[in-house]
Structures are given as structure tokens and as C-alpha cells.
mmCIF file of C-alpha atoms in Angstrom:
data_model
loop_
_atom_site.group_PDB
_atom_site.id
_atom_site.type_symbol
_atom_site.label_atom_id
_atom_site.label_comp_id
_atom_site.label_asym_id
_atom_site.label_seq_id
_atom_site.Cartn_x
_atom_site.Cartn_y
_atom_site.Cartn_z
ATOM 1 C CA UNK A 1 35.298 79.221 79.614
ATOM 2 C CA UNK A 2 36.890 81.630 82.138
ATOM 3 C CA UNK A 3 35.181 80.762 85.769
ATOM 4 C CA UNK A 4 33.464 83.438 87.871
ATOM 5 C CA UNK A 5 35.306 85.111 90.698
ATOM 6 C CA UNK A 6 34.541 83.744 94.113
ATOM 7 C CA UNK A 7 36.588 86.356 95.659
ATOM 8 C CA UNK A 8 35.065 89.197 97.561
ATOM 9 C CA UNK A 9 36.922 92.812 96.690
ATOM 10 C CA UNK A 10 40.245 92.971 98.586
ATOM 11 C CA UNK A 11 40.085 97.018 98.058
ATOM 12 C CA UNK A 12 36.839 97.074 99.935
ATOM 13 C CA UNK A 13 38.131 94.777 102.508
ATOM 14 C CA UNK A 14 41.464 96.598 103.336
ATOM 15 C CA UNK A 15 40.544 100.266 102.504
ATOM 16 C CA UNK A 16 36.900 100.786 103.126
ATOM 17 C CA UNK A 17 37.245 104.594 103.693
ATOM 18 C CA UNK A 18 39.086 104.618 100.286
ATOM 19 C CA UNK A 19 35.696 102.773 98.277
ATOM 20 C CA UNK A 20 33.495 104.960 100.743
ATOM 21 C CA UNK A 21 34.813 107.929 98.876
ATOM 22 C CA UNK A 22 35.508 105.986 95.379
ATOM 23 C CA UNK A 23 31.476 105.632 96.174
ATOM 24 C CA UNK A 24 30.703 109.022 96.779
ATOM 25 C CA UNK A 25 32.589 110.294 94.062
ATOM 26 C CA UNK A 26 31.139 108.277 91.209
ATOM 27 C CA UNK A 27 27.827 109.396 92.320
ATOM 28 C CA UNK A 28 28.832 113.325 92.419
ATOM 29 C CA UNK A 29 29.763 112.843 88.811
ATOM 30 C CA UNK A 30 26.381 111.057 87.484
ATOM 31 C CA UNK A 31 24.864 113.778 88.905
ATOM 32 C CA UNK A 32 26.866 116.417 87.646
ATOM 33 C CA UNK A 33 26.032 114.408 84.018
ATOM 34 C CA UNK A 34 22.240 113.421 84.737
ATOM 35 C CA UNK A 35 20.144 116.029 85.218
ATOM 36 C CA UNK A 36 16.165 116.903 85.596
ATOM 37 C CA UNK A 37 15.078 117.742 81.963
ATOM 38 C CA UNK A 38 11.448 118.842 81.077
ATOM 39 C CA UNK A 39 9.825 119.001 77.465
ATOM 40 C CA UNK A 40 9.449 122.481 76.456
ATOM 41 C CA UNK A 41 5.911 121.505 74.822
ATOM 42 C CA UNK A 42 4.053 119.468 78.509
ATOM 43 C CA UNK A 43 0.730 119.793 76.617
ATOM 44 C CA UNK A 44 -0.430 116.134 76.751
ATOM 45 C CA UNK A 45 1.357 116.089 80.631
ATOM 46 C CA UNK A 46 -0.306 119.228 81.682
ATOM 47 C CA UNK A 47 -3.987 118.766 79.959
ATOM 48 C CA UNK A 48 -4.301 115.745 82.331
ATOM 49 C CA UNK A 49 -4.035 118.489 85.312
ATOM 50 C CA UNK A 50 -8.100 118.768 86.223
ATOM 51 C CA UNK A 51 -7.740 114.689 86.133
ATOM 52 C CA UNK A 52 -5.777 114.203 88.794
ATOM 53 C CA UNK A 53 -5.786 115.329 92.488
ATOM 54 C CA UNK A 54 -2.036 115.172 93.286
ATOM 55 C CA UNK A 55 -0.389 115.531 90.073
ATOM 56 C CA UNK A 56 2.983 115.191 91.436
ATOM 57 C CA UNK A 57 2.317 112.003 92.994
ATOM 58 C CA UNK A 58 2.064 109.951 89.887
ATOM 59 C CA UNK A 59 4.038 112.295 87.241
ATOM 60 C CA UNK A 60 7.310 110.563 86.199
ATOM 61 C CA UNK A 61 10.696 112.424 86.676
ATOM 62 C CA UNK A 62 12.488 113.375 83.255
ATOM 63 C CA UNK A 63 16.176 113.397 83.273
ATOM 64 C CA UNK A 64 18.505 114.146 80.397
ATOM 65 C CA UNK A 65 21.937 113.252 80.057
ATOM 66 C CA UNK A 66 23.025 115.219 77.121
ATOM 67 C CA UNK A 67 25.310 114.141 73.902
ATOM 68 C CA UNK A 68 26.138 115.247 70.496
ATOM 69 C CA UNK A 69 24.937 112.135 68.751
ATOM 70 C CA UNK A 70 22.275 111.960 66.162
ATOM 71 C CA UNK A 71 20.448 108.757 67.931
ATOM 72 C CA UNK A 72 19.477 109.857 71.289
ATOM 73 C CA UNK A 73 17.526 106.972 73.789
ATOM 74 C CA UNK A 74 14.601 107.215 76.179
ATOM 75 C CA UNK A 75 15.105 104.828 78.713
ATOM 76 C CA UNK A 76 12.110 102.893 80.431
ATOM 77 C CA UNK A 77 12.712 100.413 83.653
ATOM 78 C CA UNK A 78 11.525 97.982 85.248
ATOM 79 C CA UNK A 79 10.140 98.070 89.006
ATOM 80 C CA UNK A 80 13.573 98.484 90.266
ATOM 81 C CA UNK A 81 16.381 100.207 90.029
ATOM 82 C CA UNK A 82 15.416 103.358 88.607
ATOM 83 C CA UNK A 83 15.774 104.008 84.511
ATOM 84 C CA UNK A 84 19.139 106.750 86.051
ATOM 85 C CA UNK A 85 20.408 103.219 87.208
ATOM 86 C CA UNK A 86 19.197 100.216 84.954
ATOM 87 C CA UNK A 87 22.165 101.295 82.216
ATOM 88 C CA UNK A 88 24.992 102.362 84.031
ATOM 89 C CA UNK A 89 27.248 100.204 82.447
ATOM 90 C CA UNK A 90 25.424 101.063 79.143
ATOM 91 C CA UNK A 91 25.701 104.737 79.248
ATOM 92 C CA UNK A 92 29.310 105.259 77.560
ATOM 93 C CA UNK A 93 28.112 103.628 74.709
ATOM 94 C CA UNK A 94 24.804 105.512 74.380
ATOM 95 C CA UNK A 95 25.990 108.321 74.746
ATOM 96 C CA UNK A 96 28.288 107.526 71.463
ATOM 97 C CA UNK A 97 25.452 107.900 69.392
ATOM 98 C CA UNK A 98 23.294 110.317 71.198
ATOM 99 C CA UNK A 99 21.254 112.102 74.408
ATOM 100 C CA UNK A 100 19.791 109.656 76.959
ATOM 101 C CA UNK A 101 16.869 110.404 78.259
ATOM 102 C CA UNK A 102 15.394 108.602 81.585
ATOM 103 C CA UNK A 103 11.780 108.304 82.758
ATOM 104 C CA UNK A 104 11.846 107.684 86.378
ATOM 105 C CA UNK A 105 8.781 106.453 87.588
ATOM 106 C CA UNK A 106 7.254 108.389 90.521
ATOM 107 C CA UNK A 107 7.888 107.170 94.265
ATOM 108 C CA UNK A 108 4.131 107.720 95.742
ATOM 109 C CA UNK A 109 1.640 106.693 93.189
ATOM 110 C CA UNK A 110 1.590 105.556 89.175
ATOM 111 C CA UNK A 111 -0.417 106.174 86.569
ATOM 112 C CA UNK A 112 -0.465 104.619 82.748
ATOM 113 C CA UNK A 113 -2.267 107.422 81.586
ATOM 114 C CA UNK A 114 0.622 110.228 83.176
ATOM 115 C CA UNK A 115 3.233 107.956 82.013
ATOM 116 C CA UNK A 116 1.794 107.836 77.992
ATOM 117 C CA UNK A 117 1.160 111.333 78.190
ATOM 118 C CA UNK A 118 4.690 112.501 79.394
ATOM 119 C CA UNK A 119 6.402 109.519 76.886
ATOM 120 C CA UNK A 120 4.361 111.457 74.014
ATOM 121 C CA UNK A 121 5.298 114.976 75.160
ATOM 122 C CA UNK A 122 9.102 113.731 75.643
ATOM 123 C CA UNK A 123 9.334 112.016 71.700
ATOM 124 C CA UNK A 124 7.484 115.096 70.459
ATOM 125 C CA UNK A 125 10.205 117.382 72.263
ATOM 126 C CA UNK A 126 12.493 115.295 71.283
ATOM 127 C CA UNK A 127 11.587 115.220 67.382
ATOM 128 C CA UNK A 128 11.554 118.642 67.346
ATOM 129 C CA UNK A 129 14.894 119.270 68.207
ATOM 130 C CA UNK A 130 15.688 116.732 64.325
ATOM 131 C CA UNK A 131 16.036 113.961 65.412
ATOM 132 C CA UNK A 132 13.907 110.331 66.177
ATOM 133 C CA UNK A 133 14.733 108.707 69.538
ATOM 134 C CA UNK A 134 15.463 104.632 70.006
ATOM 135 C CA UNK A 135 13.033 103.827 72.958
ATOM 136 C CA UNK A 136 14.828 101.217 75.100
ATOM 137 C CA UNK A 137 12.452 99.306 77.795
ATOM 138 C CA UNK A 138 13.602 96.851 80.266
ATOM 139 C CA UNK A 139 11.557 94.050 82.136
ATOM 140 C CA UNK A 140 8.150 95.661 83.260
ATOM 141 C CA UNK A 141 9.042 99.029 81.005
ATOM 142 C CA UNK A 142 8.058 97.167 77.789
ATOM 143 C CA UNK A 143 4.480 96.167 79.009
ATOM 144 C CA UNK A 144 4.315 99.554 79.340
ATOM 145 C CA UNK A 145 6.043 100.457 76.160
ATOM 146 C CA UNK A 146 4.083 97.730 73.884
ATOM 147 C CA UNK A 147 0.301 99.432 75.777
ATOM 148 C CA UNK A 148 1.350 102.321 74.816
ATOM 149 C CA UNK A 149 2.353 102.047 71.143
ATOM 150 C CA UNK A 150 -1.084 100.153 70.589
ATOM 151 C CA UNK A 151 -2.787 103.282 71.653
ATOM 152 C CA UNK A 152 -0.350 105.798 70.190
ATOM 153 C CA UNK A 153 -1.308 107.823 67.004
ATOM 154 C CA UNK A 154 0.572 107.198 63.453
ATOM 155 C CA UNK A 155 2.031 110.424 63.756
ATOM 156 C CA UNK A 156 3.665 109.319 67.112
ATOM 157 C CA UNK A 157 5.131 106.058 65.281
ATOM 158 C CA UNK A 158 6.871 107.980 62.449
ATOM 159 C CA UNK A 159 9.091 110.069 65.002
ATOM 160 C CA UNK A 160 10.255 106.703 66.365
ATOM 161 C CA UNK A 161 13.868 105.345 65.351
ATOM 162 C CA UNK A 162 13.435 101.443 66.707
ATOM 163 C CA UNK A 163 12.520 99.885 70.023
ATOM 164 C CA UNK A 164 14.881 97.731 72.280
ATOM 165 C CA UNK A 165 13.294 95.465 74.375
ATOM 166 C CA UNK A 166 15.037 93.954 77.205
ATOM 167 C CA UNK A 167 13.650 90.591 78.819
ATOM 168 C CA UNK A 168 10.191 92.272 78.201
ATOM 169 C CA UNK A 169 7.415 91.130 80.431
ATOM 170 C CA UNK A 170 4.047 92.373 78.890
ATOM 171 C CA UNK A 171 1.996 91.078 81.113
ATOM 172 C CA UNK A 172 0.993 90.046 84.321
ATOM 173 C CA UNK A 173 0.660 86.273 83.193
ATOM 174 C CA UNK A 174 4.402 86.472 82.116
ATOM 175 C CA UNK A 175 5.006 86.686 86.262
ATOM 176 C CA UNK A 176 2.020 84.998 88.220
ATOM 177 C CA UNK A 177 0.946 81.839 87.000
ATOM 178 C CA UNK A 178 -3.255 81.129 86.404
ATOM 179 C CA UNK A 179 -4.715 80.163 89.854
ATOM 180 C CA UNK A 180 -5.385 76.331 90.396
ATOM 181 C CA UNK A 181 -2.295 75.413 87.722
ATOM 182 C CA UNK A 182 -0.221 72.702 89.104
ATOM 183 C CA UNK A 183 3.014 74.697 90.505
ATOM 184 C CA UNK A 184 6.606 73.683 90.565
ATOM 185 C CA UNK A 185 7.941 74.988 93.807
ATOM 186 C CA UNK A 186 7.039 78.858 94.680
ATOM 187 C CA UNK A 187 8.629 81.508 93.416
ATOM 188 C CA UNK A 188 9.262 84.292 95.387
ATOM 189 C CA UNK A 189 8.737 87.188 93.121
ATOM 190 C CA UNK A 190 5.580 85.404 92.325
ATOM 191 C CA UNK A 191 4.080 85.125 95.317
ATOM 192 C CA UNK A 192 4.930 89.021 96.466
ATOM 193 C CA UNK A 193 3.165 90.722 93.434
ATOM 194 C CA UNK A 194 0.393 87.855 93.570
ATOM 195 C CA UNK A 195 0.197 88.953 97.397
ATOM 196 C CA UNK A 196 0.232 92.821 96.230
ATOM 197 C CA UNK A 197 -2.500 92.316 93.632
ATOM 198 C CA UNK A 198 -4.796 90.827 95.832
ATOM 199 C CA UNK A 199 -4.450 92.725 99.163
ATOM 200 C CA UNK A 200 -6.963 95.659 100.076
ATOM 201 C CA UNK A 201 -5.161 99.168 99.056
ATOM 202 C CA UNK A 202 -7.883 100.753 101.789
ATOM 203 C CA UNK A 203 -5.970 98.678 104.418
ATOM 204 C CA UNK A 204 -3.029 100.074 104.743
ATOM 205 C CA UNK A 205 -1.176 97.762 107.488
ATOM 206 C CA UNK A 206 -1.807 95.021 105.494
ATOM 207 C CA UNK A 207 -0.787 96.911 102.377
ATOM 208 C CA UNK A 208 2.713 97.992 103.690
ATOM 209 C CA UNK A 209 3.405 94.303 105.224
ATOM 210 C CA UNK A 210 3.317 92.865 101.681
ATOM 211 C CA UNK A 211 4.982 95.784 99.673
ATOM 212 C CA UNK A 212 7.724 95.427 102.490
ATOM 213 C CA UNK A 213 8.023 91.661 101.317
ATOM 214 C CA UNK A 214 8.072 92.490 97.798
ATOM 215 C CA UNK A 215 11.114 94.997 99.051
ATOM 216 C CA UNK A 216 13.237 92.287 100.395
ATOM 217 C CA UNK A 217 12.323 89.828 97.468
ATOM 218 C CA UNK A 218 14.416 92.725 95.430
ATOM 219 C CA UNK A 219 16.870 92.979 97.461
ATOM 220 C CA UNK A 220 17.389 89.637 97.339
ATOM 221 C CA UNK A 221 17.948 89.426 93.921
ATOM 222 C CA UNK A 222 20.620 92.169 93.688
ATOM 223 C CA UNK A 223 22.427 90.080 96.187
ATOM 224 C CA UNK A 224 21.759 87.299 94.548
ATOM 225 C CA UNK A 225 23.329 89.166 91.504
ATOM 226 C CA UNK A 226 26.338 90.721 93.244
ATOM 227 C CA UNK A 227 27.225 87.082 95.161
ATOM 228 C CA UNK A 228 30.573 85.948 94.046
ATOM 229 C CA UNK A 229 31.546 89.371 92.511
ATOM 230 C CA UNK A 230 34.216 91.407 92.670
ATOM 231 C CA UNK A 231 32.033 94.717 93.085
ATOM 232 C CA UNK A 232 33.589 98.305 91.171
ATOM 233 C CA UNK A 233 32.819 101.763 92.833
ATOM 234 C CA UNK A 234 30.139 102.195 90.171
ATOM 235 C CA UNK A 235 28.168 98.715 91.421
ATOM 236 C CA UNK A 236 28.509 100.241 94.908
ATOM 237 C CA UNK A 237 26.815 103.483 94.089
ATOM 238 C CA UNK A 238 24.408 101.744 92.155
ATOM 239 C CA UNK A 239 23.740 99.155 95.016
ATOM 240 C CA UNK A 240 23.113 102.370 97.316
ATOM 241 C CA UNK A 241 20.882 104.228 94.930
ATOM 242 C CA UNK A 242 18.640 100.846 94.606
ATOM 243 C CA UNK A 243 18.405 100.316 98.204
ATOM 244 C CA UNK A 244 17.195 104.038 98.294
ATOM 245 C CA UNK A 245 14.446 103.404 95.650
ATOM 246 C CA UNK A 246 13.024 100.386 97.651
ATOM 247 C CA UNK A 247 13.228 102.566 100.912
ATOM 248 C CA UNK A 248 11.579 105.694 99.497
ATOM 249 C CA UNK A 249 8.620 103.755 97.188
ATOM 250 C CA UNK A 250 5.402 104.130 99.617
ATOM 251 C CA UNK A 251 3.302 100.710 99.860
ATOM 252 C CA UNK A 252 0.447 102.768 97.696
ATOM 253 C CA UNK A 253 3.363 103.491 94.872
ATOM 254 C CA UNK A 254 4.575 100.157 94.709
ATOM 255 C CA UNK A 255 0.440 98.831 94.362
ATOM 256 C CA UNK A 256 -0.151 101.078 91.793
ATOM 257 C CA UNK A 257 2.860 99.915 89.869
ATOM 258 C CA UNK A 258 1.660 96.030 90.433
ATOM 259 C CA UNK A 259 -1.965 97.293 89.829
ATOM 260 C CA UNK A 260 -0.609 98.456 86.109
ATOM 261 C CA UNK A 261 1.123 95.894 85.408
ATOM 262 C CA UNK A 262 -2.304 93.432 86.143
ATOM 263 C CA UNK A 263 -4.542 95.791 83.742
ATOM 264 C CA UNK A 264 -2.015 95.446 80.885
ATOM 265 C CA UNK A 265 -3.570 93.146 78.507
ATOM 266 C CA UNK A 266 -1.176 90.854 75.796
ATOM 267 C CA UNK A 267 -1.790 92.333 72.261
ATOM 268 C CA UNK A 268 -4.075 90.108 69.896
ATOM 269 C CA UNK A 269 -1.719 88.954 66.797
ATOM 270 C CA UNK A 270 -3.875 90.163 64.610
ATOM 271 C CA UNK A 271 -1.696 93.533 64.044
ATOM 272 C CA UNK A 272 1.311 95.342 64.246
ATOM 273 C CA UNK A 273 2.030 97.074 67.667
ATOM 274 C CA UNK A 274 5.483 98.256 65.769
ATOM 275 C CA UNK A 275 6.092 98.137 61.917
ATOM 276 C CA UNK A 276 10.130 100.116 62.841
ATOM 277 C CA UNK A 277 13.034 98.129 63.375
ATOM 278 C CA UNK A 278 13.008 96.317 66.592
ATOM 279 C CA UNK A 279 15.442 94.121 68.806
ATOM 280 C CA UNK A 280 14.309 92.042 71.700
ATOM 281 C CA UNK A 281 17.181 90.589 73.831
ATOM 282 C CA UNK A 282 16.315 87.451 75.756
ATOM 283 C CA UNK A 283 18.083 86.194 79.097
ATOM 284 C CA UNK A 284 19.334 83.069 78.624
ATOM 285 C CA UNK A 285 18.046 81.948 82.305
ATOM 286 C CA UNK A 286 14.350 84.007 81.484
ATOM 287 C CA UNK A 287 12.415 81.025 83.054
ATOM 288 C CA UNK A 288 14.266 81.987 86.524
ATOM 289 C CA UNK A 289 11.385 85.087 87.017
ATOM 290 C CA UNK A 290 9.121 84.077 83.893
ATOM 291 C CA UNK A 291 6.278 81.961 84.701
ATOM 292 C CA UNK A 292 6.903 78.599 81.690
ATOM 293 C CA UNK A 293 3.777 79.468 80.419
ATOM 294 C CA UNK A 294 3.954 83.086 79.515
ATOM 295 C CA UNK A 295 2.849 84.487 76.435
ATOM 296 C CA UNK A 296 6.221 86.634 76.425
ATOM 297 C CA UNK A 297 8.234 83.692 76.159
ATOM 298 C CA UNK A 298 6.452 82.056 73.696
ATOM 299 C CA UNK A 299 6.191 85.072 71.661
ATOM 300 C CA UNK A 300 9.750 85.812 70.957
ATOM 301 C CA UNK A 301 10.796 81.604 70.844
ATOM 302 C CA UNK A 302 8.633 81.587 67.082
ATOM 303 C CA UNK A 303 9.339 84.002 64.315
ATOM 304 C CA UNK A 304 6.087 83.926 62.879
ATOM 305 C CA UNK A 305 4.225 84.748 66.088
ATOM 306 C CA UNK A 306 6.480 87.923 66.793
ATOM 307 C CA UNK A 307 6.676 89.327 63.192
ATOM 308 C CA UNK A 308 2.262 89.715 63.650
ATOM 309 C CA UNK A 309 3.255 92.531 65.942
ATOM 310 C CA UNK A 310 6.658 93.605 65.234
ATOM 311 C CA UNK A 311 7.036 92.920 61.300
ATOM 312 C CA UNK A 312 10.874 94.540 61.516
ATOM 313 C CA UNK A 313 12.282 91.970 64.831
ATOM 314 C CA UNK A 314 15.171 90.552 66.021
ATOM 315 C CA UNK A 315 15.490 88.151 68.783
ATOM 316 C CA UNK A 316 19.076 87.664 70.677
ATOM 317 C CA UNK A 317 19.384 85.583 73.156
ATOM 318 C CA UNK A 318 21.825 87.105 75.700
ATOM 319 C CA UNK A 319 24.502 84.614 76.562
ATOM 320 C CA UNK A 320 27.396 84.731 79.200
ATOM 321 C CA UNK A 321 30.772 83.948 78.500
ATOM 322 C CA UNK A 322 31.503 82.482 81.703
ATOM 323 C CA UNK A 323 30.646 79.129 82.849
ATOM 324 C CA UNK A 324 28.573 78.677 85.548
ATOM 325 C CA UNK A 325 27.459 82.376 85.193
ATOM 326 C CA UNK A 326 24.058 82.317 82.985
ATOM 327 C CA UNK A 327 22.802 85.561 82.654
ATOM 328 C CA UNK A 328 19.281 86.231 84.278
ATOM 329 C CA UNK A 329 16.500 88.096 83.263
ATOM 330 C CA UNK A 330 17.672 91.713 82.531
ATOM 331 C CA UNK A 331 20.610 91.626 84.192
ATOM 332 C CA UNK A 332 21.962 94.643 82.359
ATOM 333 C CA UNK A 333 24.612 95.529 86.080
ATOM 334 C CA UNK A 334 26.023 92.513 86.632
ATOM 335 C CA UNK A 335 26.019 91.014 82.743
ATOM 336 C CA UNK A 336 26.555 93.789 81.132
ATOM 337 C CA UNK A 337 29.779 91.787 79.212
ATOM 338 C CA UNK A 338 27.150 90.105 77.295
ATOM 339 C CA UNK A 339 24.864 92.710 76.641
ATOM 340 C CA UNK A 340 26.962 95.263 75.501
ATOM 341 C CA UNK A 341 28.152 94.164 72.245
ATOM 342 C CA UNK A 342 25.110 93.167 71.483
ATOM 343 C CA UNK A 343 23.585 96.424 71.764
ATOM 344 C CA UNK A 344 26.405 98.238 69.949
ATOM 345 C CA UNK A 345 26.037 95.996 67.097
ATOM 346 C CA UNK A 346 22.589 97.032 67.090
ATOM 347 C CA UNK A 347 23.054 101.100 67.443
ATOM 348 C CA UNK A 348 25.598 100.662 64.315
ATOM 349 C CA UNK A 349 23.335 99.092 62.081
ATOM 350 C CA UNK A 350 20.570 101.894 63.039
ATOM 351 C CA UNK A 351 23.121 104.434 62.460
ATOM 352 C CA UNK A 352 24.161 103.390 58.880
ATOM 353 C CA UNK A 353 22.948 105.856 56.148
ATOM 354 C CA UNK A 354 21.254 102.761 54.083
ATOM 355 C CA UNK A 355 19.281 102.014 56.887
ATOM 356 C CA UNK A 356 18.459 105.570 58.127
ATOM 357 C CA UNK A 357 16.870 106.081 54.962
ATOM 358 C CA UNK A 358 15.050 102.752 54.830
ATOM 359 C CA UNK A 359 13.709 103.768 58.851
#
């Protein structure tokens, strides 16, 4: 097993101006590449107009990062970094096979229903252009992901490729253990969104002081990630860009992204959520941010449970190939080594004519 580096970037150290503008550069070019997209059919987004009071304050941002492949990808994050950054060292390879498109969720406010609405629009625009998108969902993103395909139409199914779920957390039990259960310790995530989901959104001092500690819990964990890391240009600009997300999400944004997660409820088994093909790639150090009782975990560790509500899954547990390096939950930046061939693997066997046909 190769050991990790314990050596911090010489470059950095001896040329800062040099990475400053390696930095700077890297980001020019995503955004020369990503760029604001918008369905040309906003019928489900825009009937929800007279239902809302500040529509722009919980509409998601649409980006588009545009290919010539056949399989394009919607991309659906977690509570941090933003969709734009949760694949950067994924994007070569989906762009391979096809257009990426990003749902970034909105800095000042969330809604489920905006969110479904615009996800709908997006696969309908989308399908009409000839072509079924995969719908990849990391962390948080597939609670999201799995309410919304138990409330979507057939019709809305059928122009679906496959789903990718990356260390999917469906609910809130998945992250906040039952109140009064004996406790191990405290986790730190834990105790910020437990904080979040109880405190008073009319109070807004108190409000701010625990989104603020939910802030450096995340920021914490990227360090936590880059520690012992030689870091490229592209972690830099990524580092920057999720530092900016954490600045720029207002306490009542971040609530209302906690609050959704609380009100998503863990599907009965008693039917499919999914009949298409479907992957679901498991950290091999999950039980770092996942409670040991969630029903996540214990969904995807038995076959029989998980084919009740996605008939066509496979489960892959992500592994790292250097020792004293486990991979932690959806660690897509720093692992991506280990993720990677696993989800090219995956895109291939979509992509094969036998299997298009059987999809």
C-alpha cells in the first residue's frame, strides 16, 4: 500500500504568487466552461410563481456545462460545496459521455417544492433535446432525489437513464441520532444540525450563532480532508469557492436546508422508488458522519432490503488504495482515485447498446 503524503506543497510554499495565479486561472476557465443554463419549457418552475413571495430566494441556479455525448448528468449536492464544485475531479470523465448539468441550491432560502419543480422542468428539457439524463446525487442530494422520485409521475421515470447515489443520506435519522439513545461521544456535525433544527427561525441572533457553528463544523471537515495533502491549483480554487458558499449562505438559507432535510421521511419497502438501473457507492468510513443506526446504512448493507425500492441496484463500497487513507463519506475532492473508476465502469455499462435497449 503506497502511504499518504505528509508533505505540505513545496510550489505553494516557495512561489505563492505563482499558485495565486495557477488559482485564478483554473477558475477563469470553469467559468468560461460552466455556465447559467435555463429550460426552455419553466412551466412547472414558473406555475409555482403566485406561491411564493420571493421567488428568487428559494429557486435553484441551473448551470450547463455542455458536451457532445449521448448520456448527459444532472448533478445534485449535498449542503456543501456547491453541485459546480462536488465533481471537479469528475467532470473530464462526464463530460466523455455527455452535458452536465448542475442544480445549485439557492443561498437565501430552500424550498422542496421549487427544487422538484425545476428538477422536472430540467429532465423534461432535457428529454426533449433525445436524450435521457443519469441523475447523480451526493450526500443530502439523494434525500432529495429519492422524495422526489416517490412523488414524480411515470412519465417522469421513463425519461430517466439510471440514478447514482453517492453516500446518500435520506433522512434526518441517518445524521441525528433519536433523543434519549445512549451516545458514543458527540459528533460534531450532529450536534450543529440537531442545534439548527431546534432553534427559533423568528430569532434571528440565535439563529445566525448556530448556522455560524454549523459553518465552521464544514470547514472543518475540508481541512480535515485536505490535512496531509499535497493540494493542486484545482483543490485551491475549489477550497476558495467552498469557503465562499459557507460565507454567502444566510442563517435562514442554511435552516431551510436543515428544515428539509428533517421533513424528508424514509420510503416504506413496500415499493419501488426506482425500477431503472441504479448504483449506490458507499464510503468505506460512512459511520464517521452516519449515525450506526441509520436506516441508510442498513438499507444498502442487505440486498433484499434495497432491491424493495430500487429492483435494478448496485452497491460499491468505495475503497482507498492507500493505507491509512480510508475514504470518508462522499469524499468525491480528495478521493476521487477511488471513485473514479468506479464511476466510469458504471457510465460504460449504461452506454452499451444491449443495455440501452434493455433501459
Amino acid at each position: 500500500m503506497k502511504p499518504v503524503s505528509s508533505k505540505t506543497s513545496p510550489v505553494k510554499e516557495a512561489h505563492p504568487v505563482l499558485v495565486s495565479a495557477a488559482t485564478m486561472a483554473h477558475g477563469f476557465m470553469r467559468s468560461m466552461a460552466i455556465k447559467p443554463y435555463a429550460p426552455k419549457n419553466r412551466r412547472r418552475e414558473f406555475g409555482l410563481m403566485k406561491s411564493f413571495h420571493s421567488m428568487h430566494s428559494i429557486r435553484c441556479q441551473v448551470f450547463r456545462e455542455k458536451s457532445a455525448g449521448s448520456m448527459p448528468t444532472i448533478v445534485i449536492a449535498g449542503f456543501v460545496p456547491d453541485a459546480t464544485e462536488t465533481i471537479e475531479f469528475q467532470r473530464p470523465l462526464l463530460r466523455r459521455h455527455g452535458s452536465i448539468y448542475y442544480l445549485n441550491y439557492p443561498r437565501n432560502g430552500f424550498s422542496v417544492e421549487m427544487f422538484s419543480a425545476q428538477l422536472s422542468d430540467l429532465i423534461d428539457d432535457i428529454h426533449a433535446r433525445g436524450n435521457k439524463p443519469l441523475i447523480m446525487s451526493i450526500s443530502f442530494g439523494s434525500g432529495l432525489l429519492v422524495d422526489f422520485l416517490r412523488r414524480a409521475d411515470e412519465h417522469i421515470h421513463e425519461k430517466i437513464r439510471g440514478l447514482l447515489l453517492v453516500s446518500p443520506v435520506i433522512c434526518t435519522d441517518d445524521l441525528i441520532r433519536p433523543k434519549g439513545e445512549k451516545r458514543d461521544g458527540i459528533r460534531f456535525l450532529e450536534s450543529s444540525l440537531q442545534k439548527i433544527i431546534t432553534a427559533d427561525p423568528a430569532k434571528q441572533d440565535e439563529l445566525e450563532k448556530q448556522v455560524e457553528r454549523s459553518r465552521r463544523c464544514f470547514q472543518a471537515l475540508f481541512a480535515a480532508g485536505a490535512e496531509n495533502r499535497v493540494l493542486s491549483s484545482k483543490h485551491l480554487a475549489i477550497r476558495r469557492k467552498i469557503m465562499d458558499v459557507l460565507a454567502h449562505t444566510s442563517a435562514l438559507g442554511g435552516y431551510e436546508r436543515v428544515k428539509a432535510l428533517r421533513e424528508l421521511e424514509f420510503p416504506a419497502l413496500a415499493g419501488s422508488v426506482f425500477a431503472g438501473p441504479v448504483l449506490a457507492l458507499m464510503a468505506e468510513n460512512e459511520e464517521d458522519i452516519l449515525v450506526p443506526r441509520s436506516p441508510t446504512l442498513a438499507l444498502f448493507a442487505d440486498s433484499e432490503r434495497y432491491t424493495r425500492l430500487f429492483p435494478n441496484c448496485r452497491v460499491k463500497k468505495v475503497i482507498s488504495k492507500n493505507e491509512g487513507d480510508n475514504v470518508p463519506h462522499a469524499s468525491m475532492i480528495f478521493h476521487y482515485d477511488a471513485y473514479n473508476p468506479l464511476l466510469e465502469s458504471w457510465y460504460s455499462k449504461l452506454s452499451a447498446p444491449l443495455l440501452q435497449m434493455a433501459v
